[in-house]
PDB file of C-alpha atoms in Angstrom:
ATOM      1  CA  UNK A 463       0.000   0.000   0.000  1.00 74.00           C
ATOM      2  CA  UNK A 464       1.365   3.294  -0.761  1.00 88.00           C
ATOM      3  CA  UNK A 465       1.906   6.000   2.018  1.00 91.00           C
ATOM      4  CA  UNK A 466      -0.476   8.165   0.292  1.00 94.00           C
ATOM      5  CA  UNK A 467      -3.241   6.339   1.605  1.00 95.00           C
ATOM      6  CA  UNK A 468      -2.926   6.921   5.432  1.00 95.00           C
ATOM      7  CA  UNK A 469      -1.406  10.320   4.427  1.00 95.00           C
ATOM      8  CA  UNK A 470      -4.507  11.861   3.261  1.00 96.00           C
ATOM      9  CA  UNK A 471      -6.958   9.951   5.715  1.00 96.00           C
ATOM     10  CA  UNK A 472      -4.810  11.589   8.503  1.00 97.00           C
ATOM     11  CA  UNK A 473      -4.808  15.092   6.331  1.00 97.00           C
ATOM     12  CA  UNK A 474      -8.841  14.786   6.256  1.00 97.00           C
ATOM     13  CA  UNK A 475      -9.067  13.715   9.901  1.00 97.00           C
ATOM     14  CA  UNK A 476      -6.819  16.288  10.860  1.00 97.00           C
ATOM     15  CA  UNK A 477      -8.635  19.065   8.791  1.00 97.00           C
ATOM     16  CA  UNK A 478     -12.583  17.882  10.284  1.00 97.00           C
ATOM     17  CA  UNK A 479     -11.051  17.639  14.070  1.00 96.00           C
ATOM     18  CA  UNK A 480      -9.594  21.544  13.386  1.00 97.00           C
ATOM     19  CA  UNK A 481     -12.623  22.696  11.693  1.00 97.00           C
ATOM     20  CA  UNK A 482     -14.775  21.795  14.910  1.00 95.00           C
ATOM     21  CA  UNK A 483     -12.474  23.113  17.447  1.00 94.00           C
ATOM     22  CA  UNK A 484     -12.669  26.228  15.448  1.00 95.00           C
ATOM     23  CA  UNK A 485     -16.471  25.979  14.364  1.00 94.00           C
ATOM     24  CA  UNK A 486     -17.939  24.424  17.571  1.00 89.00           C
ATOM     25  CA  UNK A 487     -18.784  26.193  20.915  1.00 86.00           C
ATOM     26  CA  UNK A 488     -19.736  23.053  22.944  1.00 89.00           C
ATOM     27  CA  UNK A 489     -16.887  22.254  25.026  1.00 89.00           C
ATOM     28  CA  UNK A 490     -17.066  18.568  24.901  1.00 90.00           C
ATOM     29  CA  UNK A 491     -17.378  19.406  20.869  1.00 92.00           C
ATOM     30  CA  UNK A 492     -14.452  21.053  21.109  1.00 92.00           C
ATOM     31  CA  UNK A 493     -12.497  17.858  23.100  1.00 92.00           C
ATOM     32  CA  UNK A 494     -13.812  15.558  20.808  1.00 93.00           C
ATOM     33  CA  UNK A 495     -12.523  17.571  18.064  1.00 95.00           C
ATOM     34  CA  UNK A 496      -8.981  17.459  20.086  1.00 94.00           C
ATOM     35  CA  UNK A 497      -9.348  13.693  20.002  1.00 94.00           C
ATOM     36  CA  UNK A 498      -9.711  13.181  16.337  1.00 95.00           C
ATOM     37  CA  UNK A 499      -6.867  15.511  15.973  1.00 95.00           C
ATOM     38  CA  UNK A 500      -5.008  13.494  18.316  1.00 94.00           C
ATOM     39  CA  UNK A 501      -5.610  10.741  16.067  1.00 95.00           C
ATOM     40  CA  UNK A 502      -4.567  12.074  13.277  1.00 96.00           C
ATOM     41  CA  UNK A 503      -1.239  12.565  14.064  1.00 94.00           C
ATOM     42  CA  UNK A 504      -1.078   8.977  15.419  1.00 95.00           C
ATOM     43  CA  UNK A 505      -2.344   7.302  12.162  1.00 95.00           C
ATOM     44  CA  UNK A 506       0.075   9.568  10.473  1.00 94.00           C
ATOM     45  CA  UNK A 507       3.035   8.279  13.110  1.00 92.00           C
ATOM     46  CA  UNK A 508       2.354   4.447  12.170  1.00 92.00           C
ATOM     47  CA  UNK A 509       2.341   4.984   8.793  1.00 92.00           C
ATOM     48  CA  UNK A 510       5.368   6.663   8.574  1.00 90.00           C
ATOM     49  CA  UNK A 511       6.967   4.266  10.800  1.00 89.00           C
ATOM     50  CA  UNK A 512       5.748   1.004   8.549  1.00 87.00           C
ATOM     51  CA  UNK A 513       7.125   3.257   5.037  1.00 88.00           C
ATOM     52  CA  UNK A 514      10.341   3.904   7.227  1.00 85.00           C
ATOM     53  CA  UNK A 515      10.758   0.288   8.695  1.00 82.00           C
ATOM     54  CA  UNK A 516      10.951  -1.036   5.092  1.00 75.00           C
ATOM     55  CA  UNK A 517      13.865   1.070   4.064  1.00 72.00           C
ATOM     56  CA  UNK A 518      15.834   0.626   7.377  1.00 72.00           C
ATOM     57  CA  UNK A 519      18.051  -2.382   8.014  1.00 69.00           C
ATOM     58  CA  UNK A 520      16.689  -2.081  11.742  1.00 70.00           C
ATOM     59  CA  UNK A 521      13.285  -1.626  12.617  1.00 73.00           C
ATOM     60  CA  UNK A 522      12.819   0.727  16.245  1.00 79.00           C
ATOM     61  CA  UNK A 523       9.231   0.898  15.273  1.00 84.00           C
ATOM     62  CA  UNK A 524       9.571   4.243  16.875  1.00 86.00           C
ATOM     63  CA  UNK A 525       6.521   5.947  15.514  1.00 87.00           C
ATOM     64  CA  UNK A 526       4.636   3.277  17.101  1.00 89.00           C
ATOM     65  CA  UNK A 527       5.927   3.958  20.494  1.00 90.00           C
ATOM     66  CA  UNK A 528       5.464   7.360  19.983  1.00 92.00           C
ATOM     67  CA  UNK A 529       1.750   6.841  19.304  1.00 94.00           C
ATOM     68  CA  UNK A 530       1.317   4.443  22.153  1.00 93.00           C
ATOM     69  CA  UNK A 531       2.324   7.572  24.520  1.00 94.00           C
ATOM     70  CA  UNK A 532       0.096   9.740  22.408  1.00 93.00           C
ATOM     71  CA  UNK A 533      -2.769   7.343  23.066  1.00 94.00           C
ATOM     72  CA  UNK A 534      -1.829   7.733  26.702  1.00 94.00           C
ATOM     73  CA  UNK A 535      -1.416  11.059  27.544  1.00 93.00           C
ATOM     74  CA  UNK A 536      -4.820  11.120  25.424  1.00 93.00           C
ATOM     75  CA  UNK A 537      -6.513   9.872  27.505  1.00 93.00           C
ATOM     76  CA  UNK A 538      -5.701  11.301  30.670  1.00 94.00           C
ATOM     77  CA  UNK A 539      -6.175  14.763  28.878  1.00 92.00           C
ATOM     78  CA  UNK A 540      -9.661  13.759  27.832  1.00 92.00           C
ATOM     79  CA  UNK A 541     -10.094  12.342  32.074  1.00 93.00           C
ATOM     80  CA  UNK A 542      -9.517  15.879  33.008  1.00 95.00           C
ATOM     81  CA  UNK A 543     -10.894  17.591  30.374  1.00 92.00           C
ATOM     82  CA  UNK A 544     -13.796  15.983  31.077  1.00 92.00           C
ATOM     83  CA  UNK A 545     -14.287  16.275  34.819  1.00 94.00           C
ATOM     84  CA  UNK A 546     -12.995  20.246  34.253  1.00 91.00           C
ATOM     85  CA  UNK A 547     -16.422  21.009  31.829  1.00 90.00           C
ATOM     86  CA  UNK A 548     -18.699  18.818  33.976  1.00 91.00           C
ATOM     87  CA  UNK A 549     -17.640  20.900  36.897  1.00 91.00           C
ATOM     88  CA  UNK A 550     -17.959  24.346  34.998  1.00 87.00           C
ATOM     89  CA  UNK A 551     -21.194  22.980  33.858  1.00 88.00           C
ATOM     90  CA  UNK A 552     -22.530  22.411  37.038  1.00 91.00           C
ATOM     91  CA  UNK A 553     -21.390  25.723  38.524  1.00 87.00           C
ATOM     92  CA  UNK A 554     -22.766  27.688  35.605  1.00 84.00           C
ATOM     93  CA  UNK A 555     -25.376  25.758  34.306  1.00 85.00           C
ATOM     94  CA  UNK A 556     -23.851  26.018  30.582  1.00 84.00           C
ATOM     95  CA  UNK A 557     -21.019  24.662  28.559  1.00 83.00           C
ATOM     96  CA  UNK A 558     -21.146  26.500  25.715  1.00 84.00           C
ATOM     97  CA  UNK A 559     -17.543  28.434  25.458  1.00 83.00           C
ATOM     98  CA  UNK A 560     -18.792  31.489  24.224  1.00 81.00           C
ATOM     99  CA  UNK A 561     -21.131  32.071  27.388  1.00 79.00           C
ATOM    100  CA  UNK A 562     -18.225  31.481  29.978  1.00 74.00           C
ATOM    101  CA  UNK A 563     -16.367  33.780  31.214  1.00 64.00           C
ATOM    102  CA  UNK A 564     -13.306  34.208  33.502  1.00 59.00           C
ATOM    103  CA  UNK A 565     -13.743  31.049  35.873  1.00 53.00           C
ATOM    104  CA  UNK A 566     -12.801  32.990  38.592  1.00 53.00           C
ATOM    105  CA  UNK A 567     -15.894  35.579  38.950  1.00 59.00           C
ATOM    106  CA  UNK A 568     -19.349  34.118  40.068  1.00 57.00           C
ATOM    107  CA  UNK A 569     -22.019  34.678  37.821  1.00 57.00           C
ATOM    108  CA  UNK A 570     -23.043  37.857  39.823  1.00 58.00           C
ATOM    109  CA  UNK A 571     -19.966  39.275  40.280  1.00 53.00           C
ATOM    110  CA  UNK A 572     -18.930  42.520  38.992  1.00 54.00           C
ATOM    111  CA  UNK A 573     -15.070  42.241  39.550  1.00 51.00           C
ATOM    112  CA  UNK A 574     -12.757  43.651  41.394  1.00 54.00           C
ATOM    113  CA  UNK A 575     -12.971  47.238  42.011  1.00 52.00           C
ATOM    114  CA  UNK A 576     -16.380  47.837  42.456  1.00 53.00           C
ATOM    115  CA  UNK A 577     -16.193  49.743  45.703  1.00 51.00           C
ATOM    116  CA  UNK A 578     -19.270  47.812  47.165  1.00 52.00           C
ATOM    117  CA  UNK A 579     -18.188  47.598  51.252  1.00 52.00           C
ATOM    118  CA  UNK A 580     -16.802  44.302  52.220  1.00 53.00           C
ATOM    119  CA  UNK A 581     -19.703  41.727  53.776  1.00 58.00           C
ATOM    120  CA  UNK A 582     -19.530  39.353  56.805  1.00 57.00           C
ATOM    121  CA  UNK A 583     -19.261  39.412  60.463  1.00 60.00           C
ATOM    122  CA  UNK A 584     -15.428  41.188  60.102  1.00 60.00           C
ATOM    123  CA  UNK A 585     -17.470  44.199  58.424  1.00 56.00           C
ATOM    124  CA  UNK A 586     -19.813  43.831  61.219  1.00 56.00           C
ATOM    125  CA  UNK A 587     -17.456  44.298  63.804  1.00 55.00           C
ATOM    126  CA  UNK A 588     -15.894  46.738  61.943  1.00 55.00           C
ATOM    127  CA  UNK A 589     -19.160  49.091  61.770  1.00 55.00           C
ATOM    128  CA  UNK A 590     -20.067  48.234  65.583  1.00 58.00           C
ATOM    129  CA  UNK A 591     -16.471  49.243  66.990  1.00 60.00           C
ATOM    130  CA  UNK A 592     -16.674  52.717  64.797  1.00 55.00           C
TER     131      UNK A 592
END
């Protein structure tokens, strides 16, 4: 089989999995998106490494390593990236990426700098002792 082949599935795959991290506003879209990306590349890896065994006295089959930690760091990317939007979600009631915001201010929260007096029982005291 020629390298072709793999060469422009992985150019395809590579060029839907960009178009819906760019086009997409659901973040688990988006991850997916990463994924097939992800994959991509490793298709791309193994087929390079099979064309490059063939030529080569001694096979490493180093694009095939390569692709196994791929796979692995992966998958603990998609772990995290998933528990990170189900906790946003959950907070904010949304994961669409265009509706989020800093993560940092609540959804009522001006910001800082607003000059609205500080609340809670150390205001409290502070007001009763003046």
């Amino acid at each position: 089989m020629h390298l072709a082949y793999p060469a422009v599935l992985s150019v395809l795959l590579f060029c839907t999995g960009l178009y819906g991290v760019l086009a997409r506003r659901n973040a688990i879209l988006v991850l997916m998106s990463v994924e097939l990306m992800l994959n991509a590349v490793n298709l791309n890896l193994v087929a390079f490494d099979v064309w490059l065994s063939k030529a080569a006295e001694e096979t490493l089959h180093s694009g095939q390593a390569l692709t196994l930690f791929t796979i692995a760091i992966a998958a603990a990317e998609i772990g995290i990236g998933l528990a990170i939007v189900l906790a946003v979600h959950r907070n904010r009631g949304t994961s669409d990426i265009d509706k989020l915001r800093d993560t940092a201010e609540g959804p009522d929260d001006d910001g800082p700098g607003t000059g609205t007096p500080a609340a809670g029982p150390a205001a409290e005291k502070a007001e009763a002792t003046a």
